[in-house]
PDB file of N, CA and C in Angstrom:
ATOM      1  N   UNK A   1     143.235 -17.174 -10.317  1.00 61.00           N
ATOM      2  CA  UNK A   1     143.203 -18.397  -9.394  1.00 61.00           C
ATOM      3  C   UNK A   1     142.137 -18.081  -8.149  1.00 61.00           C
ATOM      4  N   UNK A   2     141.277 -19.465  -7.652  1.00 68.00           N
ATOM      5  CA  UNK A   2     140.490 -19.164  -6.589  1.00 68.00           C
ATOM      6  C   UNK A   2     141.367 -19.355  -5.149  1.00 68.00           C
ATOM      7  N   UNK A   3     141.444 -18.873  -3.998  1.00 72.00           N
ATOM      8  CA  UNK A   3     142.086 -18.636  -2.830  1.00 72.00           C
ATOM      9  C   UNK A   3     141.758 -19.786  -2.216  1.00 72.00           C
ATOM     10  N   UNK A   4     142.736 -20.676  -1.756  1.00 78.00           N
ATOM     11  CA  UNK A   4     142.163 -22.081  -0.944  1.00 78.00           C
ATOM     12  C   UNK A   4     141.891 -21.831   0.293  1.00 78.00           C
ATOM     13  N   UNK A   5     141.106 -22.505   0.443  1.00 80.00           N
ATOM     14  CA  UNK A   5     140.230 -22.252   1.916  1.00 80.00           C
ATOM     15  C   UNK A   5     141.505 -22.943   2.935  1.00 80.00           C
ATOM     16  N   UNK A   6     141.502 -22.165   4.475  1.00 75.00           N
ATOM     17  CA  UNK A   6     142.553 -22.778   5.422  1.00 75.00           C
ATOM     18  C   UNK A   6     141.799 -24.064   5.744  1.00 75.00           C
ATOM     19  N   UNK A   7     142.947 -24.435   6.191  1.00 74.00           N
ATOM     20  CA  UNK A   7     142.603 -25.917   6.880  1.00 74.00           C
ATOM     21  C   UNK A   7     141.932 -25.569   8.173  1.00 74.00           C
ATOM     22  N   UNK A   8     141.081 -26.887   8.728  1.00 75.00           N
ATOM     23  CA  UNK A   8     140.393 -26.322  10.055  1.00 75.00           C
ATOM     24  C   UNK A   8     141.479 -26.464  11.011  1.00 75.00           C
ATOM     25  N   UNK A   9     140.627 -25.816  12.228  1.00 72.00           N
ATOM     26  CA  UNK A   9     141.365 -25.701  13.375  1.00 72.00           C
ATOM     27  C   UNK A   9     141.821 -27.344  14.122  1.00 72.00           C
ATOM     28  N   UNK A  10     142.481 -27.483  14.730  1.00 69.00           N
ATOM     29  CA  UNK A  10     142.365 -28.784  15.328  1.00 69.00           C
ATOM     30  C   UNK A  10     142.792 -28.416  16.998  1.00 69.00           C
ATOM     31  N   UNK A  11     141.871 -29.522  17.783  1.00 67.00           N
ATOM     32  CA  UNK A  11     141.970 -29.602  18.825  1.00 67.00           C
ATOM     33  C   UNK A  11     143.704 -29.416  19.310  1.00 67.00           C
ATOM     34  N   UNK A  12     143.696 -28.803  20.816  1.00 67.00           N
ATOM     35  CA  UNK A  12     145.113 -28.702  21.184  1.00 67.00           C
ATOM     36  C   UNK A  12     145.086 -30.546  21.237  1.00 67.00           C
ATOM     37  N   UNK A  13     146.925 -30.894  20.998  1.00 69.00           N
ATOM     38  CA  UNK A  13     147.230 -32.070  21.461  1.00 69.00           C
ATOM     39  C   UNK A  13     146.862 -32.766  22.683  1.00 69.00           C
ATOM     40  N   UNK A  14     146.271 -33.958  22.913  1.00 66.00           N
ATOM     41  CA  UNK A  14     145.878 -34.570  23.751  1.00 66.00           C
ATOM     42  C   UNK A  14     144.422 -34.234  24.669  1.00 66.00           C
ATOM     43  N   UNK A  15     143.738 -33.246  23.805  1.00 62.00           N
ATOM     44  CA  UNK A  15     142.562 -32.819  24.269  1.00 62.00           C
ATOM     45  C   UNK A  15     141.300 -33.836  24.034  1.00 62.00           C
ATOM     46  N   UNK A  16     140.498 -33.991  24.509  1.00 62.00           N
ATOM     47  CA  UNK A  16     139.507 -34.797  24.492  1.00 62.00           C
ATOM     48  C   UNK A  16     138.803 -34.835  23.517  1.00 62.00           C
ATOM     49  N   UNK A  17     138.182 -35.721  22.360  1.00 63.00           N
ATOM     50  CA  UNK A  17     137.024 -35.073  21.490  1.00 63.00           C
ATOM     51  C   UNK A  17     135.822 -34.939  21.892  1.00 63.00           C
ATOM     52  N   UNK A  18     135.005 -34.226  21.614  1.00 59.00           N
ATOM     53  CA  UNK A  18     133.492 -33.714  21.720  1.00 59.00           C
ATOM     54  C   UNK A  18     132.886 -35.334  22.149  1.00 59.00           C
ATOM     55  N   UNK A  19     132.846 -36.294  21.782  1.00 61.00           N
ATOM     56  CA  UNK A  19     132.299 -37.409  21.849  1.00 61.00           C
ATOM     57  C   UNK A  19     132.860 -38.059  23.668  1.00 61.00           C
ATOM     58  N   UNK A  20     134.529 -37.837  23.365  1.00 59.00           N
ATOM     59  CA  UNK A  20     135.024 -38.532  24.748  1.00 59.00           C
ATOM     60  C   UNK A  20     135.503 -37.493  26.184  1.00 59.00           C
ATOM     61  N   UNK A  21     134.649 -36.234  25.969  1.00 60.00           N
ATOM     62  CA  UNK A  21     134.519 -35.179  26.816  1.00 60.00           C
ATOM     63  C   UNK A  21     134.077 -35.597  28.074  1.00 60.00           C
ATOM     64  N   UNK A  22     133.892 -35.818  29.541  1.00 67.00           N
ATOM     65  CA  UNK A  22     133.192 -36.235  30.713  1.00 67.00           C
ATOM     66  C   UNK A  22     132.319 -34.392  30.828  1.00 67.00           C
ATOM     67  N   UNK A  23     132.894 -33.972  29.966  1.00 67.00           N
ATOM     68  CA  UNK A  23     132.213 -32.181  30.725  1.00 67.00           C
ATOM     69  C   UNK A  23     130.631 -32.005  29.922  1.00 67.00           C
ATOM     70  N   UNK A  24     129.758 -31.525  31.168  1.00 75.00           N
ATOM     71  CA  UNK A  24     128.442 -31.698  29.956  1.00 75.00           C
ATOM     72  C   UNK A  24     128.180 -30.456  29.091  1.00 75.00           C
ATOM     73  N   UNK A  25     127.460 -30.233  28.552  1.00 72.00           N
ATOM     74  CA  UNK A  25     127.609 -28.936  27.261  1.00 72.00           C
ATOM     75  C   UNK A  25     126.628 -27.977  27.858  1.00 72.00           C
ATOM     76  N   UNK A  26     127.250 -26.846  28.520  1.00 77.00           N
ATOM     77  CA  UNK A  26     126.985 -26.083  29.226  1.00 77.00           C
ATOM     78  C   UNK A  26     125.506 -25.119  28.128  1.00 77.00           C
ATOM     79  N   UNK A  27     124.625 -25.201  29.278  1.00 79.00           N
ATOM     80  CA  UNK A  27     123.070 -24.078  29.016  1.00 79.00           C
ATOM     81  C   UNK A  27     123.371 -23.063  28.086  1.00 79.00           C
ATOM     82  N   UNK A  28     122.763 -22.191  27.855  1.00 82.00           N
ATOM     83  CA  UNK A  28     122.809 -21.024  27.205  1.00 82.00           C
ATOM     84  C   UNK A  28     122.271 -19.938  28.553  1.00 82.00           C
ATOM     85  N   UNK A  29     123.097 -19.125  28.932  1.00 85.00           N
ATOM     86  CA  UNK A  29     123.052 -18.244  30.177  1.00 85.00           C
ATOM     87  C   UNK A  29     122.058 -17.315  29.299  1.00 85.00           C
ATOM     88  N   UNK A  30     120.900 -16.435  30.139  1.00 84.00           N
ATOM     89  CA  UNK A  30     120.263 -15.405  29.727  1.00 84.00           C
ATOM     90  C   UNK A  30     121.045 -14.123  30.559  1.00 84.00           C
ATOM     91  N   UNK A  31     121.829 -13.032  30.100  1.00 87.00           N
ATOM     92  CA  UNK A  31     122.168 -12.214  30.499  1.00 87.00           C
ATOM     93  C   UNK A  31     121.443 -10.819  30.018  1.00 87.00           C
ATOM     94  N   UNK A  32     121.255  -9.702  31.045  1.00 86.00           N
ATOM     95  CA  UNK A  32     121.131  -8.637  30.794  1.00 86.00           C
ATOM     96  C   UNK A  32     121.939  -7.619  31.440  1.00 86.00           C
ATOM     97  N   UNK A  33     123.018  -7.139  30.721  1.00 90.00           N
ATOM     98  CA  UNK A  33     123.990  -6.067  31.175  1.00 90.00           C
ATOM     99  C   UNK A  33     123.578  -4.773  30.965  1.00 90.00           C
ATOM    100  N   UNK A  34     123.504  -4.096  32.024  1.00 90.00           N
ATOM    101  CA  UNK A  34     123.475  -2.551  31.772  1.00 90.00           C
ATOM    102  C   UNK A  34     124.701  -1.610  32.302  1.00 90.00           C
ATOM    103  N   UNK A  35     125.359  -0.981  31.346  1.00 91.00           N
ATOM    104  CA  UNK A  35     126.609  -0.636  30.867  1.00 91.00           C
ATOM    105  C   UNK A  35     126.807   0.972  31.821  1.00 91.00           C
ATOM    106  N   UNK A  36     125.491   1.651  31.785  1.00 90.00           N
ATOM    107  CA  UNK A  36     125.136   2.736  32.655  1.00 90.00           C
ATOM    108  C   UNK A  36     123.923   2.679  33.510  1.00 90.00           C
ATOM    109  N   UNK A  37     123.917   2.356  34.506  1.00 90.00           N
ATOM    110  CA  UNK A  37     123.022   1.802  35.189  1.00 90.00           C
ATOM    111  C   UNK A  37     122.083   3.162  36.110  1.00 90.00           C
ATOM    112  N   UNK A  38     123.314   4.272  35.805  1.00 89.00           N
ATOM    113  CA  UNK A  38     122.622   5.642  36.388  1.00 89.00           C
ATOM    114  C   UNK A  38     121.700   5.679  37.323  1.00 89.00           C
ATOM    115  N   UNK A  39     120.406   6.163  37.821  1.00 87.00           N
ATOM    116  CA  UNK A  39     119.762   5.432  38.851  1.00 87.00           C
ATOM    117  C   UNK A  39     118.648   4.215  39.165  1.00 87.00           C
ATOM    118  N   UNK A  40     119.698   3.502  38.236  1.00 87.00           N
ATOM    119  CA  UNK A  40     118.800   1.921  38.425  1.00 87.00           C
ATOM    120  C   UNK A  40     117.492   2.444  37.791  1.00 87.00           C
ATOM    121  N   UNK A  41     117.058   3.256  36.904  1.00 85.00           N
ATOM    122  CA  UNK A  41     115.752   3.030  36.192  1.00 85.00           C
ATOM    123  C   UNK A  41     115.744   2.273  34.958  1.00 85.00           C
ATOM    124  N   UNK A  42     116.710   1.226  34.677  1.00 85.00           N
ATOM    125  CA  UNK A  42     117.094   0.487  33.322  1.00 85.00           C
ATOM    126  C   UNK A  42     116.988  -0.749  34.165  1.00 85.00           C
ATOM    127  N   UNK A  43     117.255  -1.026  35.177  1.00 83.00           N
ATOM    128  CA  UNK A  43     117.537  -2.317  35.903  1.00 83.00           C
ATOM    129  C   UNK A  43     116.692  -3.327  35.787  1.00 83.00           C
ATOM    130  N   UNK A  44     115.600  -2.937  35.419  1.00 82.00           N
ATOM    131  CA  UNK A  44     114.254  -4.346  35.570  1.00 82.00           C
ATOM    132  C   UNK A  44     114.061  -4.390  33.879  1.00 82.00           C
ATOM    133  N   UNK A  45     114.596  -3.609  32.999  1.00 82.00           N
ATOM    134  CA  UNK A  45     114.374  -3.918  31.686  1.00 82.00           C
ATOM    135  C   UNK A  45     114.123  -4.898  31.054  1.00 82.00           C
ATOM    136  N   UNK A  46     115.052  -6.014  31.627  1.00 78.00           N
ATOM    137  CA  UNK A  46     115.274  -7.601  31.198  1.00 78.00           C
ATOM    138  C   UNK A  46     113.779  -8.175  31.153  1.00 78.00           C
ATOM    139  N   UNK A  47     112.832  -7.685  32.182  1.00 78.00           N
ATOM    140  CA  UNK A  47     111.470  -8.133  32.128  1.00 78.00           C
ATOM    141  C   UNK A  47     110.680  -7.798  30.966  1.00 78.00           C
ATOM    142  N   UNK A  48     111.142  -6.496  30.610  1.00 80.00           N
ATOM    143  CA  UNK A  48     109.428  -5.547  29.595  1.00 80.00           C
ATOM    144  C   UNK A  48     110.864  -6.090  28.274  1.00 80.00           C
ATOM    145  N   UNK A  49     111.942  -6.073  27.832  1.00 79.00           N
ATOM    146  CA  UNK A  49     111.722  -6.551  26.326  1.00 79.00           C
ATOM    147  C   UNK A  49     111.886  -8.050  26.012  1.00 79.00           C
ATOM    148  N   UNK A  50     112.266  -8.809  26.727  1.00 74.00           N
ATOM    149  CA  UNK A  50     111.859 -10.478  25.981  1.00 74.00           C
ATOM    150  C   UNK A  50     110.523 -10.235  25.883  1.00 74.00           C
ATOM    151  N   UNK A  51     109.813 -11.354  25.046  1.00 76.00           N
ATOM    152  CA  UNK A  51     108.778 -11.827  24.894  1.00 76.00           C
ATOM    153  C   UNK A  51     108.549 -12.311  26.193  1.00 76.00           C
ATOM    154  N   UNK A  52     107.298 -12.827  26.523  1.00 74.00           N
ATOM    155  CA  UNK A  52     106.882 -13.125  27.911  1.00 74.00           C
ATOM    156  C   UNK A  52     107.200 -14.553  28.239  1.00 74.00           C
ATOM    157  N   UNK A  53     107.002 -15.521  27.338  1.00 73.00           N
ATOM    158  CA  UNK A  53     107.371 -16.805  27.093  1.00 73.00           C
ATOM    159  C   UNK A  53     108.445 -16.934  27.685  1.00 73.00           C
ATOM    160  N   UNK A  54     109.577 -15.808  26.757  1.00 71.00           N
ATOM    161  CA  UNK A  54     111.228 -16.353  26.894  1.00 71.00           C
ATOM    162  C   UNK A  54     111.475 -16.193  28.280  1.00 71.00           C
ATOM    163  N   UNK A  55     110.764 -14.640  28.978  1.00 70.00           N
ATOM    164  CA  UNK A  55     110.953 -14.140  30.028  1.00 70.00           C
ATOM    165  C   UNK A  55     111.181 -15.091  31.099  1.00 70.00           C
ATOM    166  N   UNK A  56     109.739 -15.353  30.968  1.00 72.00           N
ATOM    167  CA  UNK A  56     109.158 -16.365  32.471  1.00 72.00           C
ATOM    168  C   UNK A  56     110.480 -17.828  32.174  1.00 72.00           C
ATOM    169  N   UNK A  57     110.357 -18.483  31.342  1.00 75.00           N
ATOM    170  CA  UNK A  57     111.032 -19.688  30.917  1.00 75.00           C
ATOM    171  C   UNK A  57     113.040 -19.823  31.622  1.00 75.00           C
ATOM    172  N   UNK A  58     113.291 -18.634  31.949  1.00 78.00           N
ATOM    173  CA  UNK A  58     114.965 -19.077  32.232  1.00 78.00           C
ATOM    174  C   UNK A  58     114.771 -18.103  33.478  1.00 78.00           C
ATOM    175  N   UNK A  59     116.058 -18.402  33.525  1.00 82.00           N
ATOM    176  CA  UNK A  59     116.691 -17.375  35.081  1.00 82.00           C
ATOM    177  C   UNK A  59     117.529 -16.869  34.481  1.00 82.00           C
ATOM    178  N   UNK A  60     117.398 -15.582  34.483  1.00 81.00           N
ATOM    179  CA  UNK A  60     118.080 -14.495  34.188  1.00 81.00           C
ATOM    180  C   UNK A  60     119.371 -14.009  34.802  1.00 81.00           C
ATOM    181  N   UNK A  61     120.174 -13.671  34.737  1.00 86.00           N
ATOM    182  CA  UNK A  61     121.570 -12.221  35.606  1.00 86.00           C
ATOM    183  C   UNK A  61     121.334 -11.268  34.702  1.00 86.00           C
ATOM    184  N   UNK A  62     121.517 -10.373  36.051  1.00 86.00           N
ATOM    185  CA  UNK A  62     121.242  -8.653  35.668  1.00 86.00           C
ATOM    186  C   UNK A  62     122.565  -8.813  36.186  1.00 86.00           C
ATOM    187  N   UNK A  63     123.620  -7.832  35.304  1.00 89.00           N
ATOM    188  CA  UNK A  63     124.827  -7.132  35.745  1.00 89.00           C
ATOM    189  C   UNK A  63     124.711  -5.380  35.555  1.00 89.00           C
ATOM    190  N   UNK A  64     124.874  -4.764  36.249  1.00 89.00           N
ATOM    191  CA  UNK A  64     124.856  -2.973  36.315  1.00 89.00           C
ATOM    192  C   UNK A  64     126.289  -2.758  36.467  1.00 89.00           C
ATOM    193  N   UNK A  65     126.583  -1.568  35.537  1.00 91.00           N
ATOM    194  CA  UNK A  65     127.866  -0.544  36.078  1.00 91.00           C
ATOM    195  C   UNK A  65     127.532   0.649  36.012  1.00 91.00           C
ATOM    196  N   UNK A  66     128.055   1.462  36.571  1.00 92.00           N
ATOM    197  CA  UNK A  66     128.061   2.705  36.696  1.00 92.00           C
ATOM    198  C   UNK A  66     129.542   3.417  37.488  1.00 92.00           C
ATOM    199  N   UNK A  67     130.066   3.971  36.337  1.00 93.00           N
ATOM    200  CA  UNK A  67     131.151   4.935  36.560  1.00 93.00           C
ATOM    201  C   UNK A  67     130.827   6.322  37.694  1.00 93.00           C
ATOM    202  N   UNK A  68     130.078   6.400  37.882  1.00 94.00           N
ATOM    203  CA  UNK A  68     130.025   8.061  38.775  1.00 94.00           C
ATOM    204  C   UNK A  68     129.776   7.448  40.200  1.00 94.00           C
ATOM    205  N   UNK A  69     131.111   7.817  41.021  1.00 93.00           N
ATOM    206  CA  UNK A  69     130.943   7.457  42.343  1.00 93.00           C
ATOM    207  C   UNK A  69     130.102   8.066  43.194  1.00 93.00           C
ATOM    208  N   UNK A  70     129.575   9.031  42.637  1.00 94.00           N
ATOM    209  CA  UNK A  70     128.298   9.739  43.055  1.00 94.00           C
ATOM    210  C   UNK A  70     127.058   8.503  43.435  1.00 94.00           C
ATOM    211  N   UNK A  71     126.735   7.984  41.969  1.00 93.00           N
ATOM    212  CA  UNK A  71     125.666   7.363  42.043  1.00 93.00           C
ATOM    213  C   UNK A  71     125.953   5.696  42.481  1.00 93.00           C
ATOM    214  N   UNK A  72     127.109   5.244  42.523  1.00 92.00           N
ATOM    215  CA  UNK A  72     127.321   3.855  42.480  1.00 92.00           C
ATOM    216  C   UNK A  72     127.002   3.252  43.770  1.00 92.00           C
ATOM    217  N   UNK A  73     126.916   3.882  45.050  1.00 93.00           N
ATOM    218  CA  UNK A  73     126.277   3.723  46.589  1.00 93.00           C
ATOM    219  C   UNK A  73     124.904   3.501  46.243  1.00 93.00           C
ATOM    220  N   UNK A  74     124.483   4.203  46.041  1.00 92.00           N
ATOM    221  CA  UNK A  74     122.526   4.394  45.389  1.00 92.00           C
ATOM    222  C   UNK A  74     122.458   2.717  44.533  1.00 92.00           C
ATOM    223  N   UNK A  75     123.189   2.526  43.583  1.00 91.00           N
ATOM    224  CA  UNK A  75     123.153   1.284  42.593  1.00 91.00           C
ATOM    225  C   UNK A  75     123.176   0.536  43.505  1.00 91.00           C
ATOM    226  N   UNK A  76     124.040   0.024  44.044  1.00 90.00           N
ATOM    227  CA  UNK A  76     124.662  -1.091  44.954  1.00 90.00           C
ATOM    228  C   UNK A  76     123.629  -1.528  45.776  1.00 90.00           C
ATOM    229  N   UNK A  77     122.842  -0.599  46.747  1.00 91.00           N
ATOM    230  CA  UNK A  77     121.605  -0.523  47.318  1.00 91.00           C
ATOM    231  C   UNK A  77     120.390  -0.920  46.620  1.00 91.00           C
ATOM    232  N   UNK A  78     120.219  -0.437  45.701  1.00 89.00           N
ATOM    233  CA  UNK A  78     119.270  -1.092  44.397  1.00 89.00           C
ATOM    234  C   UNK A  78     119.398  -2.181  43.996  1.00 89.00           C
ATOM    235  N   UNK A  79     120.651  -2.946  44.129  1.00 87.00           N
ATOM    236  CA  UNK A  79     120.962  -4.320  43.541  1.00 87.00           C
ATOM    237  C   UNK A  79     120.469  -5.082  44.495  1.00 87.00           C
ATOM    238  N   UNK A  80     120.883  -4.719  45.888  1.00 89.00           N
ATOM    239  CA  UNK A  80     120.591  -5.666  46.923  1.00 89.00           C
ATOM    240  C   UNK A  80     119.008  -5.658  47.456  1.00 89.00           C
ATOM    241  N   UNK A  81     118.563  -5.102  46.799  1.00 88.00           N
ATOM    242  CA  UNK A  81     117.070  -4.865  47.401  1.00 88.00           C
ATOM    243  C   UNK A  81     116.604  -5.595  46.075  1.00 88.00           C
ATOM    244  N   UNK A  82     116.809  -5.517  44.800  1.00 83.00           N
ATOM    245  CA  UNK A  82     116.200  -6.340  43.727  1.00 83.00           C
ATOM    246  C   UNK A  82     116.776  -7.846  44.059  1.00 83.00           C
ATOM    247  N   UNK A  83     118.004  -8.116  44.798  1.00 83.00           N
ATOM    248  CA  UNK A  83     118.613  -9.350  45.196  1.00 83.00           C
ATOM    249  C   UNK A  83     117.454 -10.161  45.978  1.00 83.00           C
ATOM    250  N   UNK A  84     116.813  -9.244  46.583  1.00 85.00           N
ATOM    251  CA  UNK A  84     116.205  -9.639  48.059  1.00 85.00           C
ATOM    252  C   UNK A  84     117.364  -9.771  49.324  1.00 85.00           C
ATOM    253  N   UNK A  85     118.193  -8.867  49.221  1.00 86.00           N
ATOM    254  CA  UNK A  85     119.005  -9.051  50.376  1.00 86.00           C
ATOM    255  C   UNK A  85     119.170  -7.365  50.989  1.00 86.00           C
ATOM    256  N   UNK A  86     118.005  -6.369  50.763  1.00 74.00           N
ATOM    257  CA  UNK A  86     117.539  -5.199  51.396  1.00 74.00           C
ATOM    258  C   UNK A  86     116.620  -5.011  51.944  1.00 74.00           C
ATOM    259  N   UNK A  87     116.408  -3.783  52.497  1.00 72.00           N
ATOM    260  CA  UNK A  87     115.101  -3.598  53.494  1.00 72.00           C
ATOM    261  C   UNK A  87     113.801  -3.570  52.920  1.00 72.00           C
TER     262      UNK A  87
END
């Protein structure tokens, strides 16, 4: 016998339906995450990887993580420079 499909999930009790919700539908975010920033040599890859029309048409959020305490201050200063907050 074929397994029955589970019933669809229902919204929480009292939650407005999608047509009743006053919250706007959020726009997709464009995010580049660098999980090993190292000496920050990959922080601008978001400019090189996506096609030109996609890259230029959207605002990108860039997040970088570096585990080495030796390199973290350098990455912080470099990010400030890229954000326009550096010298």
